[in-house]
Backbone as JSON, one array per atom type, in Angstrom:
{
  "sequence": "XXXXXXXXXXXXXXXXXXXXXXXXXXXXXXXXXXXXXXXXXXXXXXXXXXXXXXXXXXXXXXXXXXXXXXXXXXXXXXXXXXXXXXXXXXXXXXXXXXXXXXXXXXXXXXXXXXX",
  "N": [[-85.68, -143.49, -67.04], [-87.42, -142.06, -65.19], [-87.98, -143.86, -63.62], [-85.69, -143.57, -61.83], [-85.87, -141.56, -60.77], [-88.29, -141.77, -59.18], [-87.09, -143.87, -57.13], [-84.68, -142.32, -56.12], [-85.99, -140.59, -53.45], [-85.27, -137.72, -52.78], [-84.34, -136.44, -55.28], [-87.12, -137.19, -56.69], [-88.78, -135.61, -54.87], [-87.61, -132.97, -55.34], [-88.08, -132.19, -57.89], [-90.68, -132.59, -58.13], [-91.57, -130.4, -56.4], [-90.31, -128.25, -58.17], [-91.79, -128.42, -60.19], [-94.19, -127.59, -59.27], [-93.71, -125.12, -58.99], [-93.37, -124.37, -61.82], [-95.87, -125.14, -62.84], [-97.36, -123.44, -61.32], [-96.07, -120.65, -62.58], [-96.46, -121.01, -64.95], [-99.25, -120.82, -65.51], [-99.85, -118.46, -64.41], [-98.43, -116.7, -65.56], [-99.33, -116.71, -68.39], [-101.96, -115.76, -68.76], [-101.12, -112.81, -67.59], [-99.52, -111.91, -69.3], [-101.3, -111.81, -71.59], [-102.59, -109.82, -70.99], [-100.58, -108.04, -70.15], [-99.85, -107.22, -72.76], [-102.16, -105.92, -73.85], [-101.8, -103.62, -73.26], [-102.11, -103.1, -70.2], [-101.32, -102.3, -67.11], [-99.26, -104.45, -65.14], [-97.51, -104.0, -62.79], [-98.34, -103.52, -60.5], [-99.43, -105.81, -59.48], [-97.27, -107.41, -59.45], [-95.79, -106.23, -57.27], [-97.99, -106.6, -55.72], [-97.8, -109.77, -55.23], [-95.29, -110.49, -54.35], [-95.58, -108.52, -51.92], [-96.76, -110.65, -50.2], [-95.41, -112.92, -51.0], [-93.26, -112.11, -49.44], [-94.93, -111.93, -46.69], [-95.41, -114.38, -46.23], [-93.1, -115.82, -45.88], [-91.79, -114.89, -43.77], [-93.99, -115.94, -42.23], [-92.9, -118.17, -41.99], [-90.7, -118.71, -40.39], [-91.19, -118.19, -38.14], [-92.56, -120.74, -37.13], [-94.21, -121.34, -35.16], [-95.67, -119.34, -34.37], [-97.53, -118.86, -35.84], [-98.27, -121.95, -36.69], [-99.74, -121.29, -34.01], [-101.59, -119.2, -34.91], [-103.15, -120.45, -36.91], [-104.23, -122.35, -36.08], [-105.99, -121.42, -33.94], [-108.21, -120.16, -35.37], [-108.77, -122.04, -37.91], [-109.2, -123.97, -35.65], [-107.29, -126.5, -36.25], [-105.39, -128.53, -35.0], [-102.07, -129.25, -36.19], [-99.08, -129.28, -36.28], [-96.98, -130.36, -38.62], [-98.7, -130.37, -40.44], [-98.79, -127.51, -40.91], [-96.68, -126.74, -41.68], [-95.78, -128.37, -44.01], [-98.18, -126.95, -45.34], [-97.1, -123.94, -45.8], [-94.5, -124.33, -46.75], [-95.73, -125.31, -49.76], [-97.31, -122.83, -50.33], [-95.53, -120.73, -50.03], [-93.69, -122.27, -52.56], [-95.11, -122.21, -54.61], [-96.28, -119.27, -55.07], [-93.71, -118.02, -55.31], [-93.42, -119.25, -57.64], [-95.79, -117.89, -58.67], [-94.92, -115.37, -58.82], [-92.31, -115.49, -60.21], [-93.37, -115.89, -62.48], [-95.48, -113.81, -63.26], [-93.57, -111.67, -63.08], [-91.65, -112.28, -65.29], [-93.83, -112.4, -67.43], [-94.46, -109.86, -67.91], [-91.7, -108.7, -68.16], [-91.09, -109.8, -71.16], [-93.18, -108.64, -72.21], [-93.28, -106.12, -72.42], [-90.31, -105.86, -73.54], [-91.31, -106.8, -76.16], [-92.97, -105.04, -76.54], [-91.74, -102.77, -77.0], [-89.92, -103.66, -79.46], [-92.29, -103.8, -81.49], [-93.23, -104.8, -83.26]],
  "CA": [[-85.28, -142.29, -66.34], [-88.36, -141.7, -64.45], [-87.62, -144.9, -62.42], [-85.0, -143.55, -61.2], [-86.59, -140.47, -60.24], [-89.2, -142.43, -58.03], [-86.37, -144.44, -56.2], [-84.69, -141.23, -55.05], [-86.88, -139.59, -52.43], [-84.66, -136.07, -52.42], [-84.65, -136.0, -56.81], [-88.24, -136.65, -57.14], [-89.34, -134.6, -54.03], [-87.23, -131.72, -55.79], [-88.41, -132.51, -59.08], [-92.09, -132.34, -57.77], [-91.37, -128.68, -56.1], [-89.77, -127.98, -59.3], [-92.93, -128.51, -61.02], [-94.99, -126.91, -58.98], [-93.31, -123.94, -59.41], [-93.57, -124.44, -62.95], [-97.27, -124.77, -63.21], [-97.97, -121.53, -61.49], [-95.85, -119.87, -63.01], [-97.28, -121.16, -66.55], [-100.78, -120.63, -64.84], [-100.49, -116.96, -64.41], [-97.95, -116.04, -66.26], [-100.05, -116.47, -69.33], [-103.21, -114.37, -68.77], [-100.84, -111.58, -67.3], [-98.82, -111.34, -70.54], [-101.68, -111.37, -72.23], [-103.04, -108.42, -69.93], [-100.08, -106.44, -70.59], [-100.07, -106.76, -74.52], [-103.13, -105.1, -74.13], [-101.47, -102.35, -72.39], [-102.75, -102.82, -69.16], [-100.18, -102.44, -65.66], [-99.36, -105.42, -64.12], [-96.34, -104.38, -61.84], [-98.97, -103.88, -59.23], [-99.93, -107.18, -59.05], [-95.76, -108.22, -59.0], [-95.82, -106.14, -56.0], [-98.76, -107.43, -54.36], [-97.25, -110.78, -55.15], [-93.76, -109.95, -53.95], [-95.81, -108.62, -50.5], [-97.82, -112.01, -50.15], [-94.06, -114.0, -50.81], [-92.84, -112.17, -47.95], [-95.6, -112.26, -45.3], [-95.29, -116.12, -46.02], [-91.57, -115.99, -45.46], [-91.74, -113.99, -42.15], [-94.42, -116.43, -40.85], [-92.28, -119.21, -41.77], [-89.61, -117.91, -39.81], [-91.78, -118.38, -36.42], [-93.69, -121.6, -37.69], [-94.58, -121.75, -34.43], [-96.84, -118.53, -33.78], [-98.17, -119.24, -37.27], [-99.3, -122.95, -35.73], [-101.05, -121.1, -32.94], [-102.43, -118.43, -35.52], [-103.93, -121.19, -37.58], [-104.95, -123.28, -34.95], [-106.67, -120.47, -33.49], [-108.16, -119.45, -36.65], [-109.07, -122.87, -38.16], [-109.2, -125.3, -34.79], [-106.93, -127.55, -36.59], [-103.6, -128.6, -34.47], [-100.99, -130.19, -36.87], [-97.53, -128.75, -36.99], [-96.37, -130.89, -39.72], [-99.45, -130.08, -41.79], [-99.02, -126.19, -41.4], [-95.21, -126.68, -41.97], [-95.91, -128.68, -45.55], [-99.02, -125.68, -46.62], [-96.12, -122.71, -46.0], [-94.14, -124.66, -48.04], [-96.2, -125.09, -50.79], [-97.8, -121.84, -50.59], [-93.99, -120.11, -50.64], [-93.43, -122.65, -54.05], [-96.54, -121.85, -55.08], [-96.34, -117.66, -54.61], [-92.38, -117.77, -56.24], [-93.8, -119.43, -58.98], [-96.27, -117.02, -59.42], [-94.15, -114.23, -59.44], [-91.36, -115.57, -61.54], [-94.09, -115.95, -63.92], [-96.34, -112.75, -63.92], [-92.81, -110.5, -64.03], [-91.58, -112.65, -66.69], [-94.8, -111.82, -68.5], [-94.09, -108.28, -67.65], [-90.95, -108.12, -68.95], [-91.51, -110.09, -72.23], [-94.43, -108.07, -72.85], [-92.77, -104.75, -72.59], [-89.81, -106.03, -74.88], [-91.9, -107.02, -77.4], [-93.77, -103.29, -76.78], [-90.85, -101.91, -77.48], [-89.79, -103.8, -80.83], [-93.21, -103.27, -82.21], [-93.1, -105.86, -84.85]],
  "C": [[-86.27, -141.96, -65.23], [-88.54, -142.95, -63.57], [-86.87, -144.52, -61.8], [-85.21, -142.37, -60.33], [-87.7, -140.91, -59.28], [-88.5, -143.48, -57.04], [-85.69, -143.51, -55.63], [-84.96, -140.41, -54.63], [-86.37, -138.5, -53.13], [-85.26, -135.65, -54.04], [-86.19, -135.8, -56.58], [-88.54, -135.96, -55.95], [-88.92, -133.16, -54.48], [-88.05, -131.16, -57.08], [-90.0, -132.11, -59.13], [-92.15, -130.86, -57.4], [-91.19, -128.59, -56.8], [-91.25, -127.43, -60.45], [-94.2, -127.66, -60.72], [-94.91, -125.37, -59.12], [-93.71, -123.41, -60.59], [-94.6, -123.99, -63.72], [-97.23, -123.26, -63.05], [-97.35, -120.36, -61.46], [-96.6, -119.47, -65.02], [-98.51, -120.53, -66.5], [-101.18, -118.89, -64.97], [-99.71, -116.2, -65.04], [-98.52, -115.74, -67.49], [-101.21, -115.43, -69.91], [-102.51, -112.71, -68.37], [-100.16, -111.1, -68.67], [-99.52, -111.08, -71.31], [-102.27, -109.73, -72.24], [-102.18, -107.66, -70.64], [-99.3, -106.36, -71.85], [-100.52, -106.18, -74.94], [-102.7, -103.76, -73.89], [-101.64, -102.0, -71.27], [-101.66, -103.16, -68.08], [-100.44, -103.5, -65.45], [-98.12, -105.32, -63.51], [-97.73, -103.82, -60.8], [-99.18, -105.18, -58.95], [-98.49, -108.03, -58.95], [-95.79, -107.81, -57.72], [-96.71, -106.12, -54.58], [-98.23, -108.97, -54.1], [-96.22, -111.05, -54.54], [-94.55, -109.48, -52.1], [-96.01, -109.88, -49.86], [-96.12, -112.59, -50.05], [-93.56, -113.35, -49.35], [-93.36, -112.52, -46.68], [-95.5, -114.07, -45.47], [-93.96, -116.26, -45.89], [-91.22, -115.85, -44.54], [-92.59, -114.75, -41.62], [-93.95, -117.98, -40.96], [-91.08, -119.34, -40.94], [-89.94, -118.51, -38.18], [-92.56, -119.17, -36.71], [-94.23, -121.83, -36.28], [-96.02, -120.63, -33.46], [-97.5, -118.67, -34.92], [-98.81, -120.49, -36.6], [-100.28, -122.22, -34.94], [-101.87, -119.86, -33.64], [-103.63, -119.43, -35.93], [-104.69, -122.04, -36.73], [-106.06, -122.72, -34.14], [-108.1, -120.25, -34.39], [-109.33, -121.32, -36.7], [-109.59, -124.06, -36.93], [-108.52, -126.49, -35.09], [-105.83, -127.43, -36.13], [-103.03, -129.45, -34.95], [-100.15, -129.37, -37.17], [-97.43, -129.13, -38.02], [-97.61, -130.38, -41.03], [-99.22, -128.41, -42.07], [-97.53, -126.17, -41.78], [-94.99, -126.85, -43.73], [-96.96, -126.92, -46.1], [-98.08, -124.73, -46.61], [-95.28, -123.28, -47.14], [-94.51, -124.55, -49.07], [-96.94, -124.01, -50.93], [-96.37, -121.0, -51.04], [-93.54, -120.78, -51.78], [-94.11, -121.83, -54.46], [-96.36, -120.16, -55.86], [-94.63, -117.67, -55.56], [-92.52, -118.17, -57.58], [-94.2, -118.63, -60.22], [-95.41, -115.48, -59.6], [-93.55, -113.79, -60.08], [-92.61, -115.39, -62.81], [-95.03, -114.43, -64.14], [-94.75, -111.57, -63.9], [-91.84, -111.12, -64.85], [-92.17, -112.55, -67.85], [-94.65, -110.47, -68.81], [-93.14, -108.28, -68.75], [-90.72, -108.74, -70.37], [-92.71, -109.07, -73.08], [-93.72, -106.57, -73.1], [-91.17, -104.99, -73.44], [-90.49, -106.03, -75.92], [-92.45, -105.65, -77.42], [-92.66, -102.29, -77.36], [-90.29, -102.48, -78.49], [-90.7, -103.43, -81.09], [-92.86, -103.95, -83.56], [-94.4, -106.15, -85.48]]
}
């Protein structure tokens, strides 16, 4: 099965995003659920996360004043490379969000059985 997943590009290139997602959502979803078992807020940190997904959505939008931000910024001129990091920063960032308000709302079910 996983041969066949390394002969077509599109699967495993999805499959790989897929995963990455995965991680960091595993990544931070974990410590936040534990966070708010304790009792401690974490919808601030969904909606700093949730800001952060957008400003990377809006400067993917104009990848092209984003290039001359970064380029500016860093001195490094590669379209294609700032094209791939938005990408994987927007996986990356949806990941984490699915995962810390999935922790959220697991954690506040379970607060409310009280088992």
């Amino acid at each position: 099965m996983f041969l066949f997943f390394g002969t077509v590009p599109l699967i495993s290139t999805l499959l790989s995003l897929f995963l990455y997602a995965c991680i960091s959502a595993l990544v931070t979803g974990v410590p936040f659920f534990l966070w708010a078992r304790r009792g401690r807020r974490i919808w601030p940190w969904v909606l700093v996360l949730a800001v952060w997904l957008g400003l990377l959505l809006l400067s993917a939008l104009n990848s092209n004043t984003t290039f001359h931000l970064v380029a500016a910024v860093t001195g490094y001129h590669n379209s294609e490379y700032i094209g791939f990091l938005l990408l994987y920063l927007i996986i990356c960032y949806q990941g984490m969000l699915f995962g810390v308000a999935l922790a959220a709302a697991v954690a506040w079910v379970l607060r409310k059985i009280n088992y």
